[in-house]
Amino acid sequence: KMMNQLLAVSSTAVKEEENAGSSLVSPSLAKSKSYSIENLPLSIKTIWPDLYFKLAPLEDHFKTFLQNNYKRKCVICDVQPRESVICLVCSQVLCLHFSKGCKGIPKDFNNNCGPLNYHARICGGGFGIFLFIGEGNIFLCDSPRVVDADSVFRNQFGEPMTTKNMNWNEFTLDSNAYERLRKMYAEHNVGIQVCYSKMKSSRSFIDWRL
Protein backbone atom coordinates (compact mmCIF):
# COMPACT_ATOMS: atom_id res chain seq x y z
CA LYS A 1 0.00 0.00 0.00
CA MET A 2 2.78 2.40 0.93
CA MET A 3 4.62 1.59 -2.30
CA ASN A 4 1.51 2.32 -4.38
CA GLN A 5 1.10 5.65 -2.62
CA LEU A 6 4.73 6.47 -3.23
CA LEU A 7 4.51 5.64 -6.92
CA ALA A 8 1.39 7.79 -7.15
CA VAL A 9 3.31 10.66 -5.58
CA SER A 10 6.15 9.91 -7.99
CA SER A 11 3.77 10.21 -10.94
CA THR A 12 2.56 13.59 -9.73
CA ALA A 13 6.12 14.78 -9.11
CA VAL A 14 7.21 13.72 -12.59
CA LYS A 15 4.35 15.65 -14.18
CA GLU A 16 5.11 18.74 -12.12
CA GLU A 17 8.80 18.61 -13.01
CA GLU A 18 7.92 18.00 -16.67
CA ASN A 19 5.62 21.02 -16.72
CA ALA A 20 8.32 23.11 -15.08
CA GLY A 21 10.81 22.08 -17.73
CA SER A 22 12.99 20.22 -15.24
CA SER A 23 15.98 18.37 -16.67
CA LEU A 24 15.63 15.74 -13.94
CA VAL A 25 13.01 13.81 -15.90
CA SER A 26 14.02 11.96 -19.05
CA PRO A 27 11.75 12.26 -22.11
CA SER A 28 11.07 8.52 -22.08
CA LEU A 29 10.00 8.67 -18.44
CA ALA A 30 7.86 11.73 -18.99
CA LYS A 31 5.90 9.91 -21.72
CA SER A 32 5.59 6.67 -19.76
CA LYS A 33 2.34 5.83 -17.98
CA SER A 34 4.02 3.56 -15.41
CA TYR A 35 6.73 4.39 -12.93
CA SER A 36 9.19 2.16 -11.07
CA ILE A 37 11.59 2.69 -8.18
CA GLU A 38 14.51 3.11 -10.60
CA ASN A 39 12.62 5.86 -12.44
CA LEU A 40 11.70 7.92 -9.39
CA PRO A 41 12.59 11.61 -9.85
CA LEU A 42 15.40 13.15 -7.82
CA SER A 43 12.95 15.02 -5.58
CA ILE A 44 11.50 11.68 -4.38
CA LYS A 45 14.88 9.93 -4.09
CA THR A 46 16.13 12.70 -1.81
CA ILE A 47 13.28 12.09 0.63
CA TRP A 48 13.46 8.26 0.56
CA PRO A 49 17.12 7.32 -0.18
CA ASP A 50 16.59 3.78 1.12
CA LEU A 51 14.48 3.01 -1.95
CA TYR A 52 17.28 3.37 -4.48
CA PHE A 53 20.64 3.27 -2.67
CA LYS A 54 22.75 0.20 -3.43
CA LEU A 55 26.06 -1.04 -2.09
CA ALA A 56 28.84 -2.11 -4.42
CA PRO A 57 28.12 -5.34 -6.31
CA LEU A 58 29.98 -8.39 -4.97
CA GLU A 59 30.79 -11.75 -6.51
CA ASP A 60 28.67 -14.70 -5.42
CA HIS A 61 31.66 -16.75 -4.23
CA PHE A 62 34.38 -15.46 -1.90
CA LYS A 63 37.12 -17.21 -3.87
CA THR A 64 36.10 -15.33 -7.02
CA PHE A 65 35.85 -12.07 -5.08
CA LEU A 66 39.38 -12.56 -3.72
CA GLN A 67 40.83 -13.41 -7.13
CA ASN A 68 39.26 -10.33 -8.70
CA ASN A 69 40.33 -7.83 -6.04
CA TYR A 70 43.48 -8.82 -4.15
CA LYS A 71 45.83 -7.31 -6.77
CA ARG A 72 44.02 -3.99 -7.01
CA LYS A 73 45.91 -0.86 -6.00
CA CYS A 74 45.01 1.47 -3.15
CA VAL A 75 43.09 4.52 -4.35
CA ILE A 76 45.00 6.70 -1.87
CA CYS A 77 48.64 5.75 -2.54
CA ASP A 78 48.38 3.85 -5.86
CA VAL A 79 50.28 0.86 -4.44
CA GLN A 80 49.14 -2.76 -4.12
CA PRO A 81 48.61 -3.17 -0.36
CA ARG A 82 49.85 -6.07 1.73
CA GLU A 83 46.42 -6.04 3.37
CA SER A 84 43.52 -4.25 1.74
CA VAL A 85 39.82 -3.48 2.05
CA ILE A 86 37.19 -2.54 -0.48
CA CYS A 87 34.78 0.29 0.21
CA LEU A 88 31.28 -1.11 -0.18
CA VAL A 89 29.91 2.33 -0.97
CA CYS A 90 32.11 3.27 -3.94
CA SER A 91 34.03 0.02 -4.75
CA GLN A 92 37.45 1.63 -4.27
CA VAL A 93 40.27 -0.38 -2.71
CA LEU A 94 42.55 1.02 -0.01
CA CYS A 95 45.24 -0.06 2.43
CA LEU A 96 44.07 -1.56 5.68
CA HIS A 97 46.85 -0.12 7.84
CA PHE A 98 48.78 3.09 7.26
CA SER A 99 51.89 1.55 8.81
CA LYS A 100 51.98 -1.18 6.13
CA GLY A 101 52.53 0.98 3.11
CA CYS A 102 49.85 3.66 2.55
CA LYS A 103 51.66 6.97 2.15
CA GLY A 104 49.00 9.03 0.42
CA ILE A 105 47.25 10.54 3.44
CA PRO A 106 48.08 14.18 4.25
CA LYS A 107 50.28 14.38 7.34
CA ASP A 108 48.00 16.91 8.98
CA PHE A 109 44.85 14.78 8.60
CA ASN A 110 42.92 14.50 11.87
CA ASN A 111 45.56 13.49 14.40
CA ASN A 112 47.04 10.60 12.44
CA CYS A 113 43.83 8.73 11.59
CA GLY A 114 44.38 5.93 9.09
CA PRO A 115 43.14 5.17 5.56
CA LEU A 116 39.69 3.89 6.55
CA ASN A 117 38.92 7.12 8.39
CA TYR A 118 40.43 9.24 5.63
CA HIS A 119 38.39 7.54 2.92
CA ALA A 120 35.19 7.52 5.00
CA ARG A 121 35.47 11.30 5.41
CA ILE A 122 35.76 11.75 1.65
CA CYS A 123 33.30 9.08 0.51
CA GLY A 124 30.61 9.03 3.18
CA GLY A 125 30.90 12.07 5.41
CA GLY A 126 32.71 10.09 8.10
CA PHE A 127 30.68 6.88 7.75
CA GLY A 128 31.88 3.85 5.86
CA ILE A 129 31.47 0.11 5.35
CA PHE A 130 34.55 -1.83 4.28
CA LEU A 131 35.15 -5.48 3.40
CA PHE A 132 38.52 -7.02 4.30
CA ILE A 133 39.63 -8.58 1.01
CA GLY A 134 41.93 -11.13 2.61
CA GLU A 135 39.64 -12.47 5.32
CA GLY A 136 36.11 -11.42 4.38
CA ASN A 137 35.06 -9.64 7.58
CA ILE A 138 33.41 -6.22 7.67
CA PHE A 139 34.68 -2.96 9.16
CA LEU A 140 32.17 -0.27 10.13
CA CYS A 141 33.47 3.28 10.44
CA ASP A 142 31.96 6.19 12.31
CA SER A 143 35.07 8.34 12.15
CA PRO A 144 37.31 8.11 14.08
CA ARG A 145 35.80 4.92 15.55
CA VAL A 146 36.12 1.65 13.63
CA VAL A 147 34.73 -1.75 14.68
CA ASP A 148 34.66 -5.12 12.96
CA ALA A 149 31.54 -7.10 12.13
CA ASP A 150 30.66 -10.52 10.74
CA SER A 151 31.40 -11.34 7.13
CA VAL A 152 28.61 -11.27 4.54
CA PHE A 153 30.09 -14.45 3.06
CA ARG A 154 28.58 -17.51 4.77
CA ASN A 155 28.89 -21.28 4.46
CA GLN A 156 26.02 -23.72 3.95
CA PHE A 157 25.21 -23.57 7.67
CA GLY A 158 24.93 -19.78 7.69
CA GLU A 159 28.22 -19.34 9.56
CA PRO A 160 30.30 -16.26 8.63
CA MET A 161 33.93 -16.48 7.61
CA THR A 162 36.47 -16.33 10.44
CA THR A 163 40.23 -16.69 10.64
CA LYS A 164 39.65 -20.21 11.97
CA ASN A 165 37.37 -21.21 9.12
CA MET A 166 38.63 -19.89 5.80
CA ASN A 167 38.04 -22.58 3.20
CA TRP A 168 37.30 -20.18 0.34
CA ASN A 169 35.32 -22.76 -1.64
CA GLU A 170 32.72 -23.08 1.13
CA PHE A 171 31.65 -19.44 1.37
CA THR A 172 29.12 -17.61 -0.77
CA LEU A 173 27.52 -14.17 -0.51
CA ASP A 174 24.58 -14.06 1.90
CA SER A 175 22.15 -11.67 0.18
CA ASN A 176 20.14 -11.16 3.38
CA ALA A 177 23.22 -10.16 5.37
CA TYR A 178 24.28 -7.80 2.57
CA GLU A 179 20.81 -6.27 2.45
CA ARG A 180 21.00 -5.58 6.20
CA LEU A 181 24.26 -3.70 5.60
CA ARG A 182 22.68 -1.73 2.77
CA LYS A 183 19.74 -0.68 4.92
CA MET A 184 22.03 0.20 7.82
CA TYR A 185 23.97 2.63 5.64
CA ALA A 186 20.96 4.00 3.76
CA GLU A 187 19.07 4.65 6.98
CA HIS A 188 22.08 6.34 8.62
CA ASN A 189 22.44 3.69 11.32
CA VAL A 190 26.16 2.93 10.96
CA GLY A 191 27.00 5.17 13.92
CA ILE A 192 24.40 3.45 16.09
CA GLN A 193 25.82 0.01 15.24
CA VAL A 194 29.36 1.18 15.97
CA CYS A 195 28.29 2.45 19.40
CA TYR A 196 26.42 -0.78 20.12
CA SER A 197 29.41 -2.90 19.09
CA LYS A 198 31.76 -0.94 21.34
CA MET A 199 29.35 -1.27 24.27
CA LYS A 200 28.92 -5.01 23.73
CA SER A 201 32.59 -5.87 23.35
CA SER A 202 35.89 -4.47 24.51
CA ARG A 203 37.41 -5.56 21.20
CA SER A 204 38.09 -2.64 18.88
CA PHE A 205 39.85 -2.16 15.58
CA ILE A 206 42.22 0.81 15.62
CA ASP A 207 42.70 2.69 12.34
CA TRP A 208 45.69 4.83 13.19
CA ARG A 209 48.97 5.71 11.53
CA LEU A 210 51.86 4.29 13.59
Short mmCIF file of C-alpha atoms in Angstrom, two decimals, residues 21-184:
data_model
loop_
_atom_site.label_atom_id
_atom_site.label_comp_id
_atom_site.label_asym_id
_atom_site.label_seq_id
_atom_site.Cartn_x
_atom_site.Cartn_y
_atom_site.Cartn_z
CA GLY A 21 10.81 22.08 -17.73
CA SER A 22 12.99 20.22 -15.24
CA SER A 23 15.98 18.37 -16.67
CA LEU A 24 15.63 15.74 -13.94
CA VAL A 25 13.01 13.81 -15.90
CA SER A 26 14.02 11.96 -19.05
CA PRO A 27 11.75 12.26 -22.11
CA SER A 28 11.07 8.52 -22.08
CA LEU A 29 10.00 8.67 -18.44
CA ALA A 30 7.86 11.73 -18.99
CA LYS A 31 5.90 9.91 -21.72
CA SER A 32 5.59 6.67 -19.76
CA LYS A 33 2.34 5.83 -17.98
CA SER A 34 4.02 3.56 -15.41
CA TYR A 35 6.73 4.39 -12.93
CA SER A 36 9.19 2.16 -11.07
CA ILE A 37 11.59 2.69 -8.18
CA GLU A 38 14.51 3.11 -10.60
CA ASN A 39 12.62 5.86 -12.44
CA LEU A 40 11.70 7.92 -9.39
CA PRO A 41 12.59 11.61 -9.85
CA LEU A 42 15.40 13.15 -7.82
CA SER A 43 12.95 15.02 -5.58
CA ILE A 44 11.50 11.68 -4.38
CA LYS A 45 14.88 9.93 -4.09
CA THR A 46 16.13 12.70 -1.81
CA ILE A 47 13.28 12.09 0.63
CA TRP A 48 13.46 8.26 0.56
CA PRO A 49 17.12 7.32 -0.18
CA ASP A 50 16.59 3.78 1.12
CA LEU A 51 14.48 3.01 -1.95
CA TYR A 52 17.28 3.37 -4.48
CA PHE A 53 20.64 3.27 -2.67
CA LYS A 54 22.75 0.20 -3.43
CA LEU A 55 26.06 -1.04 -2.09
CA ALA A 56 28.84 -2.11 -4.42
CA PRO A 57 28.12 -5.34 -6.31
CA LEU A 58 29.98 -8.39 -4.97
CA GLU A 59 30.79 -11.75 -6.51
CA ASP A 60 28.67 -14.70 -5.42
CA HIS A 61 31.66 -16.75 -4.23
CA PHE A 62 34.38 -15.46 -1.90
CA LYS A 63 37.12 -17.21 -3.87
CA THR A 64 36.10 -15.33 -7.02
CA PHE A 65 35.85 -12.07 -5.08
CA LEU A 66 39.38 -12.56 -3.72
CA GLN A 67 40.83 -13.41 -7.13
CA ASN A 68 39.26 -10.33 -8.70
CA ASN A 69 40.33 -7.83 -6.04
CA TYR A 70 43.48 -8.82 -4.15
CA LYS A 71 45.83 -7.31 -6.77
CA ARG A 72 44.02 -3.99 -7.01
CA LYS A 73 45.91 -0.86 -6.00
CA CYS A 74 45.01 1.47 -3.15
CA VAL A 75 43.09 4.52 -4.35
CA ILE A 76 45.00 6.70 -1.87
CA CYS A 77 48.64 5.75 -2.54
CA ASP A 78 48.38 3.85 -5.86
CA VAL A 79 50.28 0.86 -4.44
CA GLN A 80 49.14 -2.76 -4.12
CA PRO A 81 48.61 -3.17 -0.36
CA ARG A 82 49.85 -6.07 1.73
CA GLU A 83 46.42 -6.04 3.37
CA SER A 84 43.52 -4.25 1.74
CA VAL A 85 39.82 -3.48 2.05
CA ILE A 86 37.19 -2.54 -0.48
CA CYS A 87 34.78 0.29 0.21
CA LEU A 88 31.28 -1.11 -0.18
CA VAL A 89 29.91 2.33 -0.97
CA CYS A 90 32.11 3.27 -3.94
CA SER A 91 34.03 0.02 -4.75
CA GLN A 92 37.45 1.63 -4.27
CA VAL A 93 40.27 -0.38 -2.71
CA LEU A 94 42.55 1.02 -0.01
CA CYS A 95 45.24 -0.06 2.43
CA LEU A 96 44.07 -1.56 5.68
CA HIS A 97 46.85 -0.12 7.84
CA PHE A 98 48.78 3.09 7.26
CA SER A 99 51.89 1.55 8.81
CA LYS A 100 51.98 -1.18 6.13
CA GLY A 101 52.53 0.98 3.11
CA CYS A 102 49.85 3.66 2.55
CA LYS A 103 51.66 6.97 2.15
CA GLY A 104 49.00 9.03 0.42
CA ILE A 105 47.25 10.54 3.44
CA PRO A 106 48.08 14.18 4.25
CA LYS A 107 50.28 14.38 7.34
CA ASP A 108 48.00 16.91 8.98
CA PHE A 109 44.85 14.78 8.60
CA ASN A 110 42.92 14.50 11.87
CA ASN A 111 45.56 13.49 14.40
CA ASN A 112 47.04 10.60 12.44
CA CYS A 113 43.83 8.73 11.59
CA GLY A 114 44.38 5.93 9.09
CA PRO A 115 43.14 5.17 5.56
CA LEU A 116 39.69 3.89 6.55
CA ASN A 117 38.92 7.12 8.39
CA TYR A 118 40.43 9.24 5.63
CA HIS A 119 38.39 7.54 2.92
CA ALA A 120 35.19 7.52 5.00
CA ARG A 121 35.47 11.30 5.41
CA ILE A 122 35.76 11.75 1.65
CA CYS A 123 33.30 9.08 0.51
CA GLY A 124 30.61 9.03 3.18
CA GLY A 125 30.90 12.07 5.41
CA GLY A 126 32.71 10.09 8.10
CA PHE A 127 30.68 6.88 7.75
CA GLY A 128 31.88 3.85 5.86
CA ILE A 129 31.47 0.11 5.35
CA PHE A 130 34.55 -1.83 4.28
CA LEU A 131 35.15 -5.48 3.40
CA PHE A 132 38.52 -7.02 4.30
CA ILE A 133 39.63 -8.58 1.01
CA GLY A 134 41.93 -11.13 2.61
CA GLU A 135 39.64 -12.47 5.32
CA GLY A 136 36.11 -11.42 4.38
CA ASN A 137 35.06 -9.64 7.58
CA ILE A 138 33.41 -6.22 7.67
CA PHE A 139 34.68 -2.96 9.16
CA LEU A 140 32.17 -0.27 10.13
CA CYS A 141 33.47 3.28 10.44
CA ASP A 142 31.96 6.19 12.31
CA SER A 143 35.07 8.34 12.15
CA PRO A 144 37.31 8.11 14.08
CA ARG A 145 35.80 4.92 15.55
CA VAL A 146 36.12 1.65 13.63
CA VAL A 147 34.73 -1.75 14.68
CA ASP A 148 34.66 -5.12 12.96
CA ALA A 149 31.54 -7.10 12.13
CA ASP A 150 30.66 -10.52 10.74
CA SER A 151 31.40 -11.34 7.13
CA VAL A 152 28.61 -11.27 4.54
CA PHE A 153 30.09 -14.45 3.06
CA ARG A 154 28.58 -17.51 4.77
CA ASN A 155 28.89 -21.28 4.46
CA GLN A 156 26.02 -23.72 3.95
CA PHE A 157 25.21 -23.57 7.67
CA GLY A 158 24.93 -19.78 7.69
CA GLU A 159 28.22 -19.34 9.56
CA PRO A 160 30.30 -16.26 8.63
CA MET A 161 33.93 -16.48 7.61
CA THR A 162 36.47 -16.33 10.44
CA THR A 163 40.23 -16.69 10.64
CA LYS A 164 39.65 -20.21 11.97
CA ASN A 165 37.37 -21.21 9.12
CA MET A 166 38.63 -19.89 5.80
CA ASN A 167 38.04 -22.58 3.20
CA TRP A 168 37.30 -20.18 0.34
CA ASN A 169 35.32 -22.76 -1.64
CA GLU A 170 32.72 -23.08 1.13
CA PHE A 171 31.65 -19.44 1.37
CA THR A 172 29.12 -17.61 -0.77
CA LEU A 173 27.52 -14.17 -0.51
CA ASP A 174 24.58 -14.06 1.90
CA SER A 175 22.15 -11.67 0.18
CA ASN A 176 20.14 -11.16 3.38
CA ALA A 177 23.22 -10.16 5.37
CA TYR A 178 24.28 -7.80 2.57
CA GLU A 179 20.81 -6.27 2.45
CA ARG A 180 21.00 -5.58 6.20
CA LEU A 181 24.26 -3.70 5.60
CA ARG A 182 22.68 -1.73 2.77
CA LYS A 183 19.74 -0.68 4.92
CA MET A 184 22.03 0.20 7.82
#
